[in-house]
CSV table of C-alpha atoms in Angstrom, one decimal:
chain,number,residue,atom,x,y,z
A,1,MET,CA,-119.2,-109.8,-137.1
A,2,PHE,CA,-120.6,-111.8,-140.3
A,3,SER,CA,-123.0,-114.5,-140.0
A,4,GLY,CA,-124.5,-115.1,-143.3
A,5,ILE,CA,-126.6,-113.2,-146.1
A,6,PRO,CA,-130.0,-113.8,-145.1
A,7,GLU,CA,-131.9,-115.5,-147.7
A,8,GLN,CA,-134.8,-113.0,-147.4
A,9,SER,CA,-132.5,-110.2,-148.8
A,10,ILE,CA,-133.2,-111.4,-152.3
A,11,ASP,CA,-136.8,-111.3,-151.6
A,12,PHE,CA,-136.4,-107.8,-150.1
A,13,PHE,CA,-134.9,-106.4,-153.3
A,14,TYR,CA,-137.8,-107.8,-155.4
A,15,GLN,CA,-140.3,-106.3,-153.3
A,16,LEU,CA,-138.3,-102.8,-153.3
A,17,ALA,CA,-138.4,-103.4,-157.2
A,18,LEU,CA,-142.3,-103.6,-156.9
A,19,ASN,CA,-142.7,-100.7,-154.5
A,20,ASN,CA,-139.9,-98.5,-155.6
A,21,GLN,CA,-141.4,-95.4,-153.8
A,22,ARG,CA,-140.2,-93.7,-150.5
A,23,PRO,CA,-143.3,-94.3,-148.4
A,24,TRP,CA,-142.9,-97.8,-149.0
A,25,PHE,CA,-139.1,-97.9,-148.3
A,26,GLN,CA,-139.8,-95.8,-144.9
A,27,GLU,CA,-142.3,-98.2,-143.8
A,28,HIS,CA,-139.7,-101.2,-144.4
A,29,LYS,CA,-136.4,-99.5,-143.4
A,30,GLU,CA,-135.9,-101.8,-140.7
A,31,GLU,CA,-136.0,-104.7,-142.9
A,32,PHE,CA,-133.7,-103.2,-145.0
A,33,LEU,CA,-131.3,-102.4,-142.2
A,34,THR,CA,-131.5,-105.8,-140.6
A,35,LEU,CA,-131.7,-108.1,-143.9
A,36,VAL,CA,-129.7,-106.0,-146.4
A,37,ASP,CA,-127.5,-103.2,-145.1
A,38,GLY,CA,-126.1,-104.7,-141.9
A,39,PRO,CA,-125.0,-108.0,-143.1
A,40,PHE,CA,-123.8,-106.5,-146.5
A,41,LYS,CA,-121.2,-104.1,-144.8
A,42,ALA,CA,-120.2,-106.8,-142.3
A,43,LEU,CA,-119.6,-108.8,-145.4
A,44,ALA,CA,-117.5,-106.3,-146.9
A,45,ARG,CA,-115.4,-105.5,-143.9
A,46,GLU,CA,-114.7,-109.3,-143.3
A,47,SER,CA,-113.9,-109.9,-146.7
A,48,ALA,CA,-111.5,-107.1,-146.7
A,49,ARG,CA,-109.7,-108.2,-143.8
A,50,LEU,CA,-109.2,-111.8,-145.1
A,51,LEU,CA,-108.2,-110.7,-148.2
A,52,ASN,CA,-105.5,-108.5,-146.6
A,53,ALA,CA,-104.5,-111.3,-144.5
A,54,ARG,CA,-103.4,-113.2,-147.6
A,55,ALA,CA,-101.9,-110.2,-149.6
A,56,PRO,CA,-101.1,-107.6,-146.7
A,57,LYS,CA,-99.0,-105.3,-149.0
A,58,TYR,CA,-102.0,-103.8,-150.6
A,59,GLY,CA,-103.9,-102.3,-147.8
A,60,PHE,CA,-107.3,-102.8,-149.3
A,61,GLN,CA,-110.2,-100.6,-148.1
A,62,PRO,CA,-113.6,-101.4,-148.6
A,63,LYS,CA,-116.1,-99.0,-150.1
A,64,VAL,CA,-120.1,-99.8,-149.6
A,65,SER,CA,-122.5,-98.4,-152.1
A,66,ARG,CA,-125.7,-96.7,-151.0
A,67,ILE,CA,-129.1,-97.8,-151.8
A,68,TYR,CA,-130.2,-94.2,-152.9
A,69,ARG,CA,-129.9,-93.6,-156.2
A,70,ASP,CA,-128.4,-90.3,-157.6
A,71,ALA,CA,-131.4,-88.0,-157.9
A,72,ARG,CA,-129.8,-86.3,-160.8
A,73,ARG,CA,-129.9,-89.8,-162.6
A,74,LEU,CA,-133.5,-91.4,-161.9
A,75,PHE,CA,-134.5,-91.1,-165.5
A,76,GLY,CA,-138.0,-92.4,-164.8
A,77,ARG,CA,-136.8,-94.8,-162.3
A,78,GLY,CA,-137.6,-95.2,-158.6
A,79,PRO,CA,-135.3,-93.7,-156.0
A,80,TYR,CA,-133.7,-97.0,-154.8
A,81,LYS,CA,-131.6,-99.4,-156.5
A,82,ASP,CA,-132.2,-103.1,-156.5
A,83,HIS,CA,-128.7,-104.1,-156.0
A,84,LEU,CA,-125.7,-103.2,-153.3
A,85,TRP,CA,-122.2,-103.4,-154.3
A,86,PHE,CA,-118.8,-103.0,-152.6
A,87,SER,CA,-115.4,-102.4,-153.9
A,88,PHE,CA,-111.6,-102.9,-152.8
A,89,GLN,CA,-108.8,-100.4,-153.6
A,90,ARG,CA,-105.6,-99.6,-152.2
A,91,GLY,CA,-105.2,-96.7,-149.9
A,92,GLU,CA,-108.3,-94.2,-150.2
A,93,ASN,CA,-111.2,-94.8,-152.3
A,94,SER,CA,-112.1,-93.2,-155.4
A,95,ALA,CA,-114.4,-93.8,-158.3
A,96,ALA,CA,-112.0,-94.9,-161.0
A,97,GLY,CA,-109.0,-97.2,-161.2
A,98,PRO,CA,-108.3,-100.9,-160.8
A,99,MET,CA,-110.6,-102.4,-157.8
A,100,PHE,CA,-112.2,-105.8,-156.8
A,101,TRP,CA,-116.0,-105.6,-156.5
A,102,PHE,CA,-118.9,-107.6,-155.3
A,103,GLU,CA,-122.6,-107.1,-156.3
A,104,LEU,CA,-125.7,-108.3,-154.7
A,105,GLY,CA,-129.3,-107.7,-155.9
A,106,LEU,CA,-132.4,-108.8,-157.5
A,107,GLN,CA,-130.4,-110.6,-160.4
A,108,GLY,CA,-128.1,-112.5,-158.0
A,109,THR,CA,-124.4,-111.9,-157.8
A,110,SER,CA,-121.4,-110.7,-159.5
A,111,HIS,CA,-118.1,-110.2,-158.4
A,112,GLY,CA,-114.4,-110.0,-159.8
A,113,LEU,CA,-111.8,-107.2,-160.8
A,114,GLY,CA,-112.4,-104.1,-163.2
A,115,PHE,CA,-110.7,-101.0,-164.3
A,116,TRP,CA,-113.4,-98.3,-163.4
A,117,GLY,CA,-113.5,-95.3,-165.6
A,118,GLU,CA,-110.9,-96.7,-168.0
A,119,THR,CA,-110.4,-93.6,-170.4
A,120,PRO,CA,-109.3,-94.2,-174.2
A,121,GLY,CA,-105.8,-93.1,-173.1
A,122,GLN,CA,-105.7,-96.0,-170.5
A,123,ALA,CA,-107.1,-98.5,-172.8
A,124,ALA,CA,-104.2,-97.4,-175.3
A,125,LEU,CA,-101.8,-98.0,-172.5
A,126,PHE,CA,-103.4,-101.4,-171.8
A,127,ARG,CA,-102.7,-102.5,-175.4
A,128,LYS,CA,-99.3,-101.4,-175.3
A,129,ALA,CA,-98.6,-103.4,-172.0
A,130,ILE,CA,-99.9,-106.4,-173.8
A,131,ASP,CA,-97.6,-105.6,-176.6
A,132,LYS,CA,-94.7,-105.4,-174.4
A,133,GLU,CA,-95.1,-108.7,-173.0
A,134,PRO,CA,-97.7,-110.9,-174.5
A,135,ALA,CA,-96.5,-113.9,-173.1
A,136,ARG,CA,-96.8,-112.6,-169.6
A,137,PHE,CA,-100.3,-111.4,-170.2
A,138,GLN,CA,-101.3,-114.6,-171.9
A,139,ARG,CA,-100.0,-116.8,-168.7
A,140,LEU,CA,-102.3,-114.1,-166.5
A,141,ILE,CA,-105.5,-114.7,-168.4
A,142,GLN,CA,-104.8,-118.4,-168.6
A,143,GLY,CA,-104.1,-118.6,-165.0
A,144,ILE,CA,-107.6,-116.9,-163.9
A,145,PRO,CA,-109.1,-119.3,-161.5
A,146,GLN,CA,-112.2,-121.2,-162.8
A,147,GLY,CA,-111.7,-119.7,-166.3
A,148,ASP,CA,-114.3,-121.7,-167.7
A,149,LYS,CA,-116.9,-120.1,-165.3
A,150,CYS,CA,-115.2,-116.5,-166.0
A,151,ARG,CA,-116.5,-113.9,-168.1
A,152,LEU,CA,-115.1,-110.6,-169.7
A,153,TRP,CA,-117.0,-107.6,-169.2
A,154,GLY,CA,-116.6,-104.2,-171.3
A,155,GLU,CA,-117.4,-102.5,-174.4
A,156,GLU,CA,-115.8,-103.7,-177.5
A,157,TYR,CA,-114.3,-101.3,-180.5
A,158,LYS,CA,-116.7,-101.7,-183.2
A,159,ARG,CA,-113.4,-101.8,-185.5
A,160,PRO,CA,-110.8,-104.0,-183.5
A,161,LYS,CA,-107.4,-102.4,-183.0
A,162,ALA,CA,-105.3,-105.3,-184.3
A,163,GLU,CA,-105.5,-109.1,-184.7
A,164,ARG,CA,-103.6,-110.8,-181.6
A,165,GLY,CA,-105.0,-114.3,-181.6
A,166,PRO,CA,-108.3,-115.9,-180.0
A,167,LEU,CA,-106.8,-115.8,-176.7
A,168,LEU,CA,-105.8,-112.1,-176.6
A,169,ASN,CA,-108.3,-110.6,-178.9
A,170,PRO,CA,-111.2,-110.1,-176.4
A,171,TRP,CA,-108.9,-108.2,-174.3
A,172,TYR,CA,-107.0,-106.3,-176.7
A,173,ASN,CA,-109.9,-105.0,-178.8
A,174,ARG,CA,-111.9,-103.7,-175.6
A,175,LYS,CA,-112.4,-99.9,-174.6
A,176,GLN,CA,-113.0,-101.1,-170.8
A,177,HIS,CA,-112.0,-104.2,-169.1
A,178,SER,CA,-113.6,-106.0,-166.1
A,179,VAL,CA,-113.3,-109.9,-165.3
A,180,GLY,CA,-115.2,-112.0,-163.0
A,181,TYR,CA,-118.2,-114.3,-162.0
A,182,GLU,CA,-121.9,-114.4,-162.0
A,183,ASN,CA,-123.8,-116.3,-159.4
A,184,LEU,CA,-120.8,-118.3,-158.4
A,185,PHE,CA,-121.5,-119.5,-155.1
A,186,GLY,CA,-124.7,-121.0,-155.1
A,187,GLN,CA,-126.3,-121.8,-151.8
A,188,ALA,CA,-123.0,-121.1,-149.9
A,189,LEU,CA,-124.0,-117.1,-150.7
A,190,PHE,CA,-126.1,-117.6,-147.5
A,191,SER,CA,-123.4,-119.3,-145.3
A,192,PRO,CA,-120.9,-117.7,-142.9
A,193,GLN,CA,-118.3,-118.9,-145.1
A,194,LEU,CA,-118.9,-116.4,-147.7
A,195,PRO,CA,-116.2,-113.8,-146.9
A,196,GLU,CA,-113.6,-116.7,-146.8
A,197,LEU,CA,-114.8,-117.6,-150.5
A,198,LEU,CA,-114.9,-114.2,-151.6
A,199,ALA,CA,-111.2,-113.5,-150.6
A,200,GLU,CA,-109.9,-116.7,-151.9
A,201,SER,CA,-111.5,-115.8,-155.4
A,202,PHE,CA,-110.2,-112.2,-155.3
A,203,ALA,CA,-106.7,-113.6,-154.4
A,204,GLY,CA,-106.8,-115.6,-157.6
A,205,LEU,CA,-106.7,-112.3,-159.5
A,206,LEU,CA,-104.3,-110.6,-157.8
A,207,GLU,CA,-101.8,-110.9,-160.3
A,208,LEU,CA,-103.9,-109.6,-162.8
A,209,TYR,CA,-104.6,-106.7,-160.6
A,210,ASP,CA,-101.0,-106.0,-160.3
A,211,PHE,CA,-101.0,-105.6,-164.2
A,212,PHE,CA,-104.0,-103.4,-164.0
A,213,LEU,CA,-102.0,-101.3,-161.8
A,214,GLU,CA,-99.1,-101.0,-163.7
A,215,VAL,CA,-101.5,-99.7,-166.6
A,216,TRP,CA,-102.9,-97.1,-164.1
A,217,HIS,CA,-99.7,-96.0,-162.9
A,218,MET,CA,-98.5,-95.3,-166.4
A,219,SER,CA,-101.2,-92.8,-166.9
A,220,ASP,CA,-101.6,-89.1,-166.3
A,221,GLU,CA,-105.3,-89.6,-166.4
A,222,LYS,CA,-106.1,-90.1,-162.9
A,223,PRO,CA,-106.6,-88.8,-159.5
A,224,ASP,CA,-103.6,-88.9,-157.1
A,225,LEU,CA,-105.3,-91.4,-154.6
A,226,LEU,CA,-103.9,-94.6,-155.1
């Protein structure tokens, strides 16, 4: 049962960033399990349950990251991350495709909808889908809840693909697409209501998620998991 993210969890990430070594982590592992890992996994499960209650046709499954960095990709950094994330996808989980995510760490929180591992071919299909129904896509992005607080992530092309107007251009001329919020919840981050707030925020992006899924299913560049 989720009872809230402890406020001390942010301090744990801060201390971990200062002491990113195995001996320190082993000495403080119980703190990690109690303050961070346990509550975060409970948040993922409860948020997925509530989102599935709102939209049962999707059958979202949560996937929670590990605190351990891939030993092959340390690049001079310590062996532990200063953040955790979870994602929701349909059916089996993979490392690519449309998904919802929530991240908590030293820099605060972010959450939203992303197209993970988007390939150049899939980006081209994204543009094709916009061109096919520009009015529909415009309606989708204009309908994003709390749009004034929303931001768009993803690398932009150095040379824009085309001119589609100020509303569509940021989406059309981008190699990858993720949209969401940073530090949206304030002190509610530490309340038992956080799963409901997350589920509500994700639900507001479901129509856009459907658009992402349409692009995904148009592409042959994907594992057969969704």
